[in-house]
Coordinates of C-alpha atoms (C1' of nucleotides) in Angstrom, one line a residue:
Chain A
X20 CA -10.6 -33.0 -12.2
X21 CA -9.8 -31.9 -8.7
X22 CA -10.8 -34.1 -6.2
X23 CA -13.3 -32.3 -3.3
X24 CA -13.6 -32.2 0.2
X25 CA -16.7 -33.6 0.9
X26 CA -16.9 -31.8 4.8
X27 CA -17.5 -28.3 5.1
X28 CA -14.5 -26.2 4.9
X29 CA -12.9 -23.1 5.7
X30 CA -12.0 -20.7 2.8
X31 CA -9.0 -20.5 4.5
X32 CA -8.4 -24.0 3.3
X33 CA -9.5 -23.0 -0.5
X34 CA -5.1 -23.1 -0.6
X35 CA -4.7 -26.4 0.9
X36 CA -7.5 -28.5 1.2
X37 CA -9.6 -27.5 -2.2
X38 CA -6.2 -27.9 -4.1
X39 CA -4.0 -30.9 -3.9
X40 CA -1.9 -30.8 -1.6
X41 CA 1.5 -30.7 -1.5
X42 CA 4.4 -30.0 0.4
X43 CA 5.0 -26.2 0.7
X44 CA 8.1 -26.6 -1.3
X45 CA 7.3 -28.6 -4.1
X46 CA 7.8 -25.3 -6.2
X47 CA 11.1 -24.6 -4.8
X48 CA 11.8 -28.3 -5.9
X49 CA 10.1 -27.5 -9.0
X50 CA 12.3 -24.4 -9.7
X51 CA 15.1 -25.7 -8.4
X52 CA 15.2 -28.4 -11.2
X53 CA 13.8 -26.5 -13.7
X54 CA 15.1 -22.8 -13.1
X55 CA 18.5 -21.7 -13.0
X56 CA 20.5 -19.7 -10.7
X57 CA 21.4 -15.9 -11.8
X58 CA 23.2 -13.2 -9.7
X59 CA 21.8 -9.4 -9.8
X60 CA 24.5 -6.7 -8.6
X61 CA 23.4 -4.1 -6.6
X62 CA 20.8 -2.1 -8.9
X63 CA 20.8 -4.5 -11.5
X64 CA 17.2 -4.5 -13.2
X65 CA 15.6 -8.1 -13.6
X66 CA 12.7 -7.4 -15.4
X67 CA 11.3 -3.6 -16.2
X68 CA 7.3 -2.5 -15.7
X69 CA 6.2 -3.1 -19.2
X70 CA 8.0 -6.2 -20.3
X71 CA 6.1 -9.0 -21.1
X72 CA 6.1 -11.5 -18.2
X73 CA 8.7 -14.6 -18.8
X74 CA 10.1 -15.9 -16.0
X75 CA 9.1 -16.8 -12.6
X76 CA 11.5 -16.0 -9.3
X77 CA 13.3 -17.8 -6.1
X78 CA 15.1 -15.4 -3.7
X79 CA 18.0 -16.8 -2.8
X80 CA 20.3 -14.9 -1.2
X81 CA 19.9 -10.8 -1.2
X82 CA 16.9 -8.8 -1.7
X83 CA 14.6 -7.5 -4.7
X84 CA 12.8 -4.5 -5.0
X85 CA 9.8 -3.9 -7.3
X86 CA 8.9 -0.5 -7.8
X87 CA 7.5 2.5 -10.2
X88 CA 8.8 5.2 -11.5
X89 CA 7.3 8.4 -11.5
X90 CA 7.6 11.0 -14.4
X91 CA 9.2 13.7 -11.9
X92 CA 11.5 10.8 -11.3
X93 CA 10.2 9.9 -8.0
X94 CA 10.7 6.3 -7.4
X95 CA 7.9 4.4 -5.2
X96 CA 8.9 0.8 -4.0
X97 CA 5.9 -1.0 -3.9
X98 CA 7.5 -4.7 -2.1
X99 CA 10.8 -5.9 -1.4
X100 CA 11.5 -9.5 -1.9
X101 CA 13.6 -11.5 0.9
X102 CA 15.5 -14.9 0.4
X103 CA 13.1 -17.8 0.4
X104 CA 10.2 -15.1 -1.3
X105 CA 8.5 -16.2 -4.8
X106 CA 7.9 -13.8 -7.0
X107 CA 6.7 -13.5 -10.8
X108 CA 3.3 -15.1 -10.0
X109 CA 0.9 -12.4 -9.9
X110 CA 1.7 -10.7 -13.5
X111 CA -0.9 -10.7 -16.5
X112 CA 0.2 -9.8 -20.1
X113 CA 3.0 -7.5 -18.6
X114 CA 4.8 -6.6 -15.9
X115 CA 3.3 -4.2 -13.1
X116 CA 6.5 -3.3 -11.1
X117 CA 10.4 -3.2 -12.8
X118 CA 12.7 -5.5 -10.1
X119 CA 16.1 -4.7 -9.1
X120 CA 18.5 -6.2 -7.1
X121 CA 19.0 -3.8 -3.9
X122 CA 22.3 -5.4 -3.3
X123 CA 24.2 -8.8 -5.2
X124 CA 21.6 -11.4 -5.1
X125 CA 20.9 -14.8 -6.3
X126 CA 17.8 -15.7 -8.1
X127 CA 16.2 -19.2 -9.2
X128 CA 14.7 -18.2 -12.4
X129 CA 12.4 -19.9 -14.1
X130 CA 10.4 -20.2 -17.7
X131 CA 6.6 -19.9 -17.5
X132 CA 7.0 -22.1 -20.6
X133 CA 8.7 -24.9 -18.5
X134 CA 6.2 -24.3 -15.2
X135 CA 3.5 -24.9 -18.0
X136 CA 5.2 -28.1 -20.0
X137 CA 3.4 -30.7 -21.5
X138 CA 3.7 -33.9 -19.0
X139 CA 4.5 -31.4 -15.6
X140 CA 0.9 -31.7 -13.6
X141 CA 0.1 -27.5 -12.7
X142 CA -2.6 -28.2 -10.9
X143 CA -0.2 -29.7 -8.4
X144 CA 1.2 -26.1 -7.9
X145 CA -1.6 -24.0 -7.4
X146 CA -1.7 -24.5 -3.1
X147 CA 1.5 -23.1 -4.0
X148 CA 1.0 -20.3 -6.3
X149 CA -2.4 -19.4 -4.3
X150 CA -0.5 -19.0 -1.4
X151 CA 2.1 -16.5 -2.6
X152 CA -0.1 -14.2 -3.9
X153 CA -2.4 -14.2 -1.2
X154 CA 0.8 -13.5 0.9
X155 CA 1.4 -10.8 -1.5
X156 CA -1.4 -9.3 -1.1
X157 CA -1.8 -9.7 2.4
X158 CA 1.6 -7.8 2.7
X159 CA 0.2 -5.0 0.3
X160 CA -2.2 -4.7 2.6
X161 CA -0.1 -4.3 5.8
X162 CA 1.9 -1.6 3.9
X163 CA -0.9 0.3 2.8
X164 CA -1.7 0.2 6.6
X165 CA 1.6 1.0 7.5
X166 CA 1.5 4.4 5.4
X167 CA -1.3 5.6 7.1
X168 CA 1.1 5.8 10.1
X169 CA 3.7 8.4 10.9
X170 CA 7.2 8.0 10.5
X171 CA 8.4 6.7 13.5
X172 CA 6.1 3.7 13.1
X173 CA 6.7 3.2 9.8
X174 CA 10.3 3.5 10.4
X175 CA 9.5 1.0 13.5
X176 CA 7.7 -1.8 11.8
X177 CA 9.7 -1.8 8.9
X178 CA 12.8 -2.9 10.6
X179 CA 10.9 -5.3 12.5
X180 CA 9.0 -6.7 9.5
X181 CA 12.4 -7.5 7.5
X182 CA 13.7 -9.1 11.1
X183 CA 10.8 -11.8 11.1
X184 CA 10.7 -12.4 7.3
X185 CA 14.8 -13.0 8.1
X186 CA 13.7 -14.9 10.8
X187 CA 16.1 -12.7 13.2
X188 CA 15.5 -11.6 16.7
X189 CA 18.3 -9.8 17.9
X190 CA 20.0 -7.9 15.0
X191 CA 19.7 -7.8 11.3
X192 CA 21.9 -6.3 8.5
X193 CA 19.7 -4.5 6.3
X194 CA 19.7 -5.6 2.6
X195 CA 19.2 -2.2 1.2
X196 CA 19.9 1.2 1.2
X197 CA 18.4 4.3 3.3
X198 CA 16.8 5.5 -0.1
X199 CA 15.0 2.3 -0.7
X200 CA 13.9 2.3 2.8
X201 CA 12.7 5.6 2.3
X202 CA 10.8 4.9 -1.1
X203 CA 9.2 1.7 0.5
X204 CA 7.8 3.9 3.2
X205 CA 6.9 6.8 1.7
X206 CA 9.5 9.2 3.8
X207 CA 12.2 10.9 2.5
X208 CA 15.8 9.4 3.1
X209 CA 16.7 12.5 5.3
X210 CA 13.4 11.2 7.8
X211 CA 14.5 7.6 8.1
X212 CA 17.5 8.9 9.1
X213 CA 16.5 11.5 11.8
X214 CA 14.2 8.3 12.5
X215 CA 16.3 6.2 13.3
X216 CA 19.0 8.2 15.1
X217 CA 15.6 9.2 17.2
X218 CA 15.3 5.4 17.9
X219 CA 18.8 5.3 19.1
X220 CA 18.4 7.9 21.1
X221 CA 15.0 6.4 23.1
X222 CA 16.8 3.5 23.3
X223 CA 14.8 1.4 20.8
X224 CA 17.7 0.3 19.0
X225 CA 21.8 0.4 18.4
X226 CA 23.4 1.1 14.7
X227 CA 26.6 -0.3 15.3
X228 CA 26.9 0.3 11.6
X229 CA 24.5 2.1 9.0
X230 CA 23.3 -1.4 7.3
X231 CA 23.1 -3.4 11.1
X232 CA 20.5 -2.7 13.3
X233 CA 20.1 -4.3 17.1
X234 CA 16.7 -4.3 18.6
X235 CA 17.1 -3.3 22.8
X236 CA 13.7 -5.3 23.1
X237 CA 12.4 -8.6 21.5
X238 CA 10.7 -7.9 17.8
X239 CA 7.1 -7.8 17.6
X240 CA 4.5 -6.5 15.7
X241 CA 2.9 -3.3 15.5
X242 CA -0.5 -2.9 16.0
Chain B
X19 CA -6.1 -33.6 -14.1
X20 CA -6.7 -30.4 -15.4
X21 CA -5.3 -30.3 -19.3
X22 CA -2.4 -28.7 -19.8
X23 CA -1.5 -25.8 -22.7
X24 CA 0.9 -27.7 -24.5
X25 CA 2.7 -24.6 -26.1
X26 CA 4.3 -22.4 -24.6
X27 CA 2.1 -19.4 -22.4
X28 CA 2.5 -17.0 -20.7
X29 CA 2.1 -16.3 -16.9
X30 CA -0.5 -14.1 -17.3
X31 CA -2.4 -17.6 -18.1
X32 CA -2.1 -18.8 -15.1
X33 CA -5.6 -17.7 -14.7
X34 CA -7.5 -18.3 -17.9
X35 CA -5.3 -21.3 -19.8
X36 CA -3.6 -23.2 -16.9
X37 CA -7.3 -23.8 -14.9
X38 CA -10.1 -24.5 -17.2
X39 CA -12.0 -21.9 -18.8
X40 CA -15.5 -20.5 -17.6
X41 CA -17.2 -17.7 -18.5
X42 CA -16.2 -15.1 -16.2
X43 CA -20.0 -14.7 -14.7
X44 CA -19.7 -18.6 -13.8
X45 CA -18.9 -17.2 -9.9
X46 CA -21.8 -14.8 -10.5
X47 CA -23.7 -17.6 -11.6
X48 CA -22.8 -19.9 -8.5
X49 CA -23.6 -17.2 -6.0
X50 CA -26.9 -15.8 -7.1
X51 CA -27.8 -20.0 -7.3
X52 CA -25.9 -20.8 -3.9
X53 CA -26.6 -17.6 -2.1
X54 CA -29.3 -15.5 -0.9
X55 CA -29.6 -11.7 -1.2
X56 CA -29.0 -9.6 1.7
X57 CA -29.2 -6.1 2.5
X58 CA -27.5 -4.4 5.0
X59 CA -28.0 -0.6 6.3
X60 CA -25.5 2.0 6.1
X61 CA -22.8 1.3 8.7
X62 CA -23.7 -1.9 9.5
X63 CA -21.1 -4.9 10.3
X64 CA -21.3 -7.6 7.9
X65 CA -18.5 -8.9 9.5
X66 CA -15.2 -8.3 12.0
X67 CA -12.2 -8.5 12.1
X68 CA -10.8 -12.0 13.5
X69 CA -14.3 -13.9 13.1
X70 CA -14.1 -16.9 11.4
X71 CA -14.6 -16.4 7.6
X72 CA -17.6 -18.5 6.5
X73 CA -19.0 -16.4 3.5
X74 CA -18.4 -15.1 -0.1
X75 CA -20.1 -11.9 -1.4
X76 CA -20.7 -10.2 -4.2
X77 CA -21.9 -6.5 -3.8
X78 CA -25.1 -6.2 -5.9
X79 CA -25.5 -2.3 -4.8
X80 CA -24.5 0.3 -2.7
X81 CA -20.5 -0.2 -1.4
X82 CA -18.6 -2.1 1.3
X83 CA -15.4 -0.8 3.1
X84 CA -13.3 -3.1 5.1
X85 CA -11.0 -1.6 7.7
X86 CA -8.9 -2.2 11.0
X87 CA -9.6 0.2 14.1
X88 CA -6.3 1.0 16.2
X89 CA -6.2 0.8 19.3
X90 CA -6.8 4.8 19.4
X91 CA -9.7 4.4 17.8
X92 CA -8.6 5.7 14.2
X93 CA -10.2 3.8 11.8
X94 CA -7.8 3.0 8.6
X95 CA -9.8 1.3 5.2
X96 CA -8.2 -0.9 3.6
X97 CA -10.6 -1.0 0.2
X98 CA -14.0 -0.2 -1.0
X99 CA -16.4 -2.9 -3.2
X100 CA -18.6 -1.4 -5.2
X101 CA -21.4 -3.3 -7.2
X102 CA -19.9 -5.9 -9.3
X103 CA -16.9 -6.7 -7.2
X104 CA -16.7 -10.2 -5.0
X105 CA -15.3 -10.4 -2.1
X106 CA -13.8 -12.8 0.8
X107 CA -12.3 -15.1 -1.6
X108 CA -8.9 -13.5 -0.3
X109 CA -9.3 -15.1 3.4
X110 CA -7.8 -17.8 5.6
X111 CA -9.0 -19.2 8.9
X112 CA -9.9 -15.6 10.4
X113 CA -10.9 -12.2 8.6
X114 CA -7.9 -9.7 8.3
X115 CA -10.1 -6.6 8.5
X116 CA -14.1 -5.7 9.7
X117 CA -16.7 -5.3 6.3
X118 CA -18.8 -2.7 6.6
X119 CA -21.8 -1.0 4.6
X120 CA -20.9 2.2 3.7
X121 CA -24.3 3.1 2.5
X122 CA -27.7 0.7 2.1
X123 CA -26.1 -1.8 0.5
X124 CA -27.4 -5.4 -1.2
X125 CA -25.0 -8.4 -1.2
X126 CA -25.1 -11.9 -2.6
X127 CA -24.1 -13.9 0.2
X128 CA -23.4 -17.9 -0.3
X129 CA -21.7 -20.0 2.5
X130 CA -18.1 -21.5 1.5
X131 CA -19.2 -24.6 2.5
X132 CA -22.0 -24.6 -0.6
X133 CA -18.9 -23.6 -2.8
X134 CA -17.0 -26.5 -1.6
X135 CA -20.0 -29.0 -1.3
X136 CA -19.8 -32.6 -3.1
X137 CA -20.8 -32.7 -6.6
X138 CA -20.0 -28.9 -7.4
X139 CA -16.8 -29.4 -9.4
X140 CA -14.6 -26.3 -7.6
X141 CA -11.4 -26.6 -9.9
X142 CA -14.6 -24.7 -12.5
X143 CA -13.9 -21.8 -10.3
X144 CA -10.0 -21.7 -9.8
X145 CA -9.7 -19.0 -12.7
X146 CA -12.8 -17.0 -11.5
X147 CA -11.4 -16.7 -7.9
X148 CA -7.6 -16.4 -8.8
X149 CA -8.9 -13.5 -11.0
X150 CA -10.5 -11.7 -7.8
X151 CA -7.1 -12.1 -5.8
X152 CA -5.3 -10.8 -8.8
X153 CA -7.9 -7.7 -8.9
X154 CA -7.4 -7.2 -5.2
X155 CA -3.7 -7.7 -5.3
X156 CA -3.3 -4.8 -8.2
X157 CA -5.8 -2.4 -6.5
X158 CA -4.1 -2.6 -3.0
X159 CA -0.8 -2.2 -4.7
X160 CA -2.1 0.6 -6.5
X161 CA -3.5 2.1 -3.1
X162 CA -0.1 2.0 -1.5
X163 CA 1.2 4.0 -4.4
X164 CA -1.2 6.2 -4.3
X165 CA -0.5 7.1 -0.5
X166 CA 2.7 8.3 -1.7
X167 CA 1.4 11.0 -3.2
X168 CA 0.0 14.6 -2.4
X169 CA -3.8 15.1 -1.1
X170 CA -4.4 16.9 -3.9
X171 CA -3.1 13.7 -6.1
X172 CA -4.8 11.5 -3.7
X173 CA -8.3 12.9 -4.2
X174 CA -8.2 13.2 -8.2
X175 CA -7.3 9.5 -8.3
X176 CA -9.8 8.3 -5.9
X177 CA -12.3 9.9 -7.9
X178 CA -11.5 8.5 -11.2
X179 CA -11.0 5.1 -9.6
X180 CA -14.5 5.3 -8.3
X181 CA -15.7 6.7 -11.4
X182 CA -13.8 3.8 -13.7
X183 CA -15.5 1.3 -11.5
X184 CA -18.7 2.5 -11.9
X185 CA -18.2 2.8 -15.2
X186 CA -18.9 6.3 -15.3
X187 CA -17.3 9.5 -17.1
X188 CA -18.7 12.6 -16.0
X189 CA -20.7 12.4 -12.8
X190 CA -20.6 10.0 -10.3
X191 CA -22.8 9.6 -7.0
X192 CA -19.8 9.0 -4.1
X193 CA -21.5 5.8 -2.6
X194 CA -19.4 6.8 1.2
X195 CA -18.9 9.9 3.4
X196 CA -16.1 12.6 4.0
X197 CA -15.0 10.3 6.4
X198 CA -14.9 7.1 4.6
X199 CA -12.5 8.8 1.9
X200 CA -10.3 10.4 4.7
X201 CA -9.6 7.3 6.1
X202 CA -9.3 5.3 2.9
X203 CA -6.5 8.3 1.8
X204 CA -5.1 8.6 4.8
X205 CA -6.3 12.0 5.2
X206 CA -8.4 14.0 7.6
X207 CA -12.0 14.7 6.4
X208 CA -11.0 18.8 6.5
X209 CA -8.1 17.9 4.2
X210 CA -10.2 15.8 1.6
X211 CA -12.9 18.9 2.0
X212 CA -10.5 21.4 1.1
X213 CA -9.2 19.7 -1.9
X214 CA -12.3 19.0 -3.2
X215 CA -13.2 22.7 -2.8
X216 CA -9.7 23.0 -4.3
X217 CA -10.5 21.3 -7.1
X218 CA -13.3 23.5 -7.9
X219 CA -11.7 26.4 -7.8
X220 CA -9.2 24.9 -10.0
X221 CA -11.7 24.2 -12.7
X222 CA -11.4 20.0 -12.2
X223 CA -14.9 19.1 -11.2
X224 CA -17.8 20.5 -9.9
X225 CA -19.9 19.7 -6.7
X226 CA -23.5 19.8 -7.0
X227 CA -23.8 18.2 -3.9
X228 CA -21.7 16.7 -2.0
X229 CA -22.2 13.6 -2.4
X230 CA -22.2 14.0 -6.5
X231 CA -19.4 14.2 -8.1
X232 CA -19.1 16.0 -11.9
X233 CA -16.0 16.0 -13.9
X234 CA -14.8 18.8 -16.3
X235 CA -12.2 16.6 -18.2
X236 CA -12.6 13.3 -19.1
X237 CA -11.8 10.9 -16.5
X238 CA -8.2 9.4 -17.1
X239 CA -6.1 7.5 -14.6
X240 CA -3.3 9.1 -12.9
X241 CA 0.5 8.2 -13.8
Chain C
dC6 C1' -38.4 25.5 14.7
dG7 C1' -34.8 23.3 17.1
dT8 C1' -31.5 19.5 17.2
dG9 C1' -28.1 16.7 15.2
dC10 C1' -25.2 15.3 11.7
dA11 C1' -22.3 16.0 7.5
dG12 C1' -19.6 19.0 5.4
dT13 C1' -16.9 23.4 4.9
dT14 C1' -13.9 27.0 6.3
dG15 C1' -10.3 29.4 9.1
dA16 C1' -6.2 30.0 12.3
dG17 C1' -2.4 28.1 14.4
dC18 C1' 0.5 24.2 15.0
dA19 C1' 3.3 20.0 14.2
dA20 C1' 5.4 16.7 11.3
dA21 C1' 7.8 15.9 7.4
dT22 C1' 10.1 17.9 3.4
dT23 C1' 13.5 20.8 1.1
dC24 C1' 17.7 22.8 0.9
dA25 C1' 22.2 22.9 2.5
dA26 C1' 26.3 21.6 4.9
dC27 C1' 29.2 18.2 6.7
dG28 C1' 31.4 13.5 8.1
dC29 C1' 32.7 9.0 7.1
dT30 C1' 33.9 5.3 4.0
dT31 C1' 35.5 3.6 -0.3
dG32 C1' 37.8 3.5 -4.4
dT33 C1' 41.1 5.6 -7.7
dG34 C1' 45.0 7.7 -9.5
dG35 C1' 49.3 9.9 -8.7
Chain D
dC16 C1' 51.1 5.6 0.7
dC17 C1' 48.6 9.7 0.4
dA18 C1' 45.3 13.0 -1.9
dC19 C1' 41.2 13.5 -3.6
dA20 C1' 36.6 12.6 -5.4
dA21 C1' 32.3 10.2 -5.1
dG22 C1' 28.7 8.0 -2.7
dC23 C1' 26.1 7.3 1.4
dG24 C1' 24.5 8.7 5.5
dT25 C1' 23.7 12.2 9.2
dT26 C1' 22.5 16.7 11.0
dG27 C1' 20.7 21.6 10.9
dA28 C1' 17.6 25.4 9.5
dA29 C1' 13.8 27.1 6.9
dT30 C1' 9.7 25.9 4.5
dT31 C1' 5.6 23.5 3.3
dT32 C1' 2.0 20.3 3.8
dG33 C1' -1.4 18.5 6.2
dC34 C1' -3.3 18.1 11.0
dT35 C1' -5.8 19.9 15.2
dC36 C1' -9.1 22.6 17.1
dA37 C1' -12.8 25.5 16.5
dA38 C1' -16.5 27.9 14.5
dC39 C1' -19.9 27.9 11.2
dT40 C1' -23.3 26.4 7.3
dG41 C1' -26.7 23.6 5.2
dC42 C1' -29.8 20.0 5.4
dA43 C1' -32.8 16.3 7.2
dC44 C1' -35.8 14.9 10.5
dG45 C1' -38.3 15.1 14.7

DNA sequence: CGTGCAGTTGAGCAAATTCAACGCTTGTGG
DNA sequence: CCACAAGCGTTGAATTTGCTCAACTGCACG
């Protein structure tokens, strides 16, 4: 059994006090003994909605996309994955979302089988696990939010969302195309464009290419 | 410890195998022991956003919506509970959005720190609460899906969410306003009005008040 | 019976999409 | 090395969708 706190907590702490805790990178320890690493090229699929769940994810380098299909052939991108993301965690039976690579990227993949091996103590990873889906689902959350929002400020917070999770300030290279920015927010590819040349023009940002952007202002949230 | 599923599993186990087993009520259970009925009237705070999250609910009748104002005053929602469904499991030190009543509504409310307190063995409830974050993970997903789609599209799926979780198939009684929907869709109230008026003209349900909703086909998720 | 609130309907408008053209870069084959 | 095609991104014009503003209806409640 689980050992209890015996003061009143927080729910907040049900992740790390109610659980054993462990360093926040016991997984990535965890995977990186266990998993191995695999590169995606741009577009590759790693696992398609459907499948049967196997295999449990590291960003390394790159990015990841998980996203539907629509019968038209829309496609809808529901999250993108960033190095140092987990992913995998949250599926039942099958597999909500398919994944692709949005550009070459390195995984850590990993067996559920191995992550549930006789002798390897799960318990100790589920601070871990909790907090990755709650982080999932927080970010679900925000982007539901978000697409309440009209296009400039979708267009807005994107960018700066993907500078914090790349921990950048200044200027970020964008790990993904304009149609993948524009199925992630809902917009066509034609209105993240006109977007973003409009935030050029206020003087939000610079393009000194199509994949770099440079913020004039420091990167905060949006409200 | 918590014993281990010595053959291989899958990760859609996580929940059920990995932590030990309960009858899925065992929360219910807890709560309705732990916790003490309240009823709140339509409208009504039952909490805000940024207090500090010291509860777990279950909705025992009528609906909850938690939102986020903007500073303009629009009001987005983030999800609707509806009688069965638990919620605040999801938080950390503050609550993300404000919980409202949407109509005269009946909660089981416990304190975390009766969930945490010594002698109740917690680790019992690891599957029951992972399954809520799973739940909520899915249906926000699914929400930011949904906003990618049409008003039209947006209004039919609503309405056969609401009518799955109430485990209904040809009329339902829409627990929240005009207004709620709008802002759950991302809509304006005229907008949902018109589609429903749309939709029955178009043969899809029929309105006999406007609060009740009756379906001409079978209700069936939308792809 | 009047007042207020929730919902509906209409007319004009604005935002984003659609359709189309064009520029730039990259890769390929002569 | 150049010519050319393909892919990605940008820009423009017309159209559509949903929003804004406004009026109006029905209903509940005093």
């Amino acid at each position: 059994m689980l050992s209890l706190a015996t003061t009143p907590v927080h729910s907040a702490t049900l992740g790390s006090q109610l659980y054993s805790p462990w360093p926040s990178d016991a997984l990535s320890d965890f995977l990186r003994s266990a998993g191995k690493l695999v590169t995606y090229e741009r577009d590759e699929a790693i696992y398609h909605e459907g499948d049967a769940s196997h295999y449990l994810f590291r960003v390394q380098n790159g990015a990841v996309r998980i996203c539907k299909f629509r019968i038209e052939g829309q496609r809808q991108i529901d999250a993108f994955y960033l190095p140092g993301d987990y992913f995998g965690f949250d599926m039942q039976q099958q597999c909500r979302f398919t994944a692709e690579a949005t550009t070459t990227s390195t995984l850590l993949v990993a067996d559920v089988a191995s992550f549930l091996s006789p002798g390897l103590k799960a318990a100790d990873f589920v601070s871990a696990v909790w907090k990755t889906a709650l982080r999932d689902l927080h970010r679900s959350q925000d982007h539901s939010l978000l697409l309440g929002r009209n296009a400039h400020v979708r267009v807005l917070a994107f960018l700066h969302d993907i500078a914090t999770r790349l921990k950048r300030t200044s200027t970020i290279e964008l790990p993904m195309s304009r149609q993948d920015i524009a199925d992630y927010l809902g917009l066509t590819i034609e209105t993240v464009s006109r977007t973003l040349s409009d935030l050029v023009r206020d003087g939000a940002i610079d393009l000194p290419s199509s994949r770099s952007i440079a913020f004039r202002s420091p990167v905060k949230g949006v409200q």
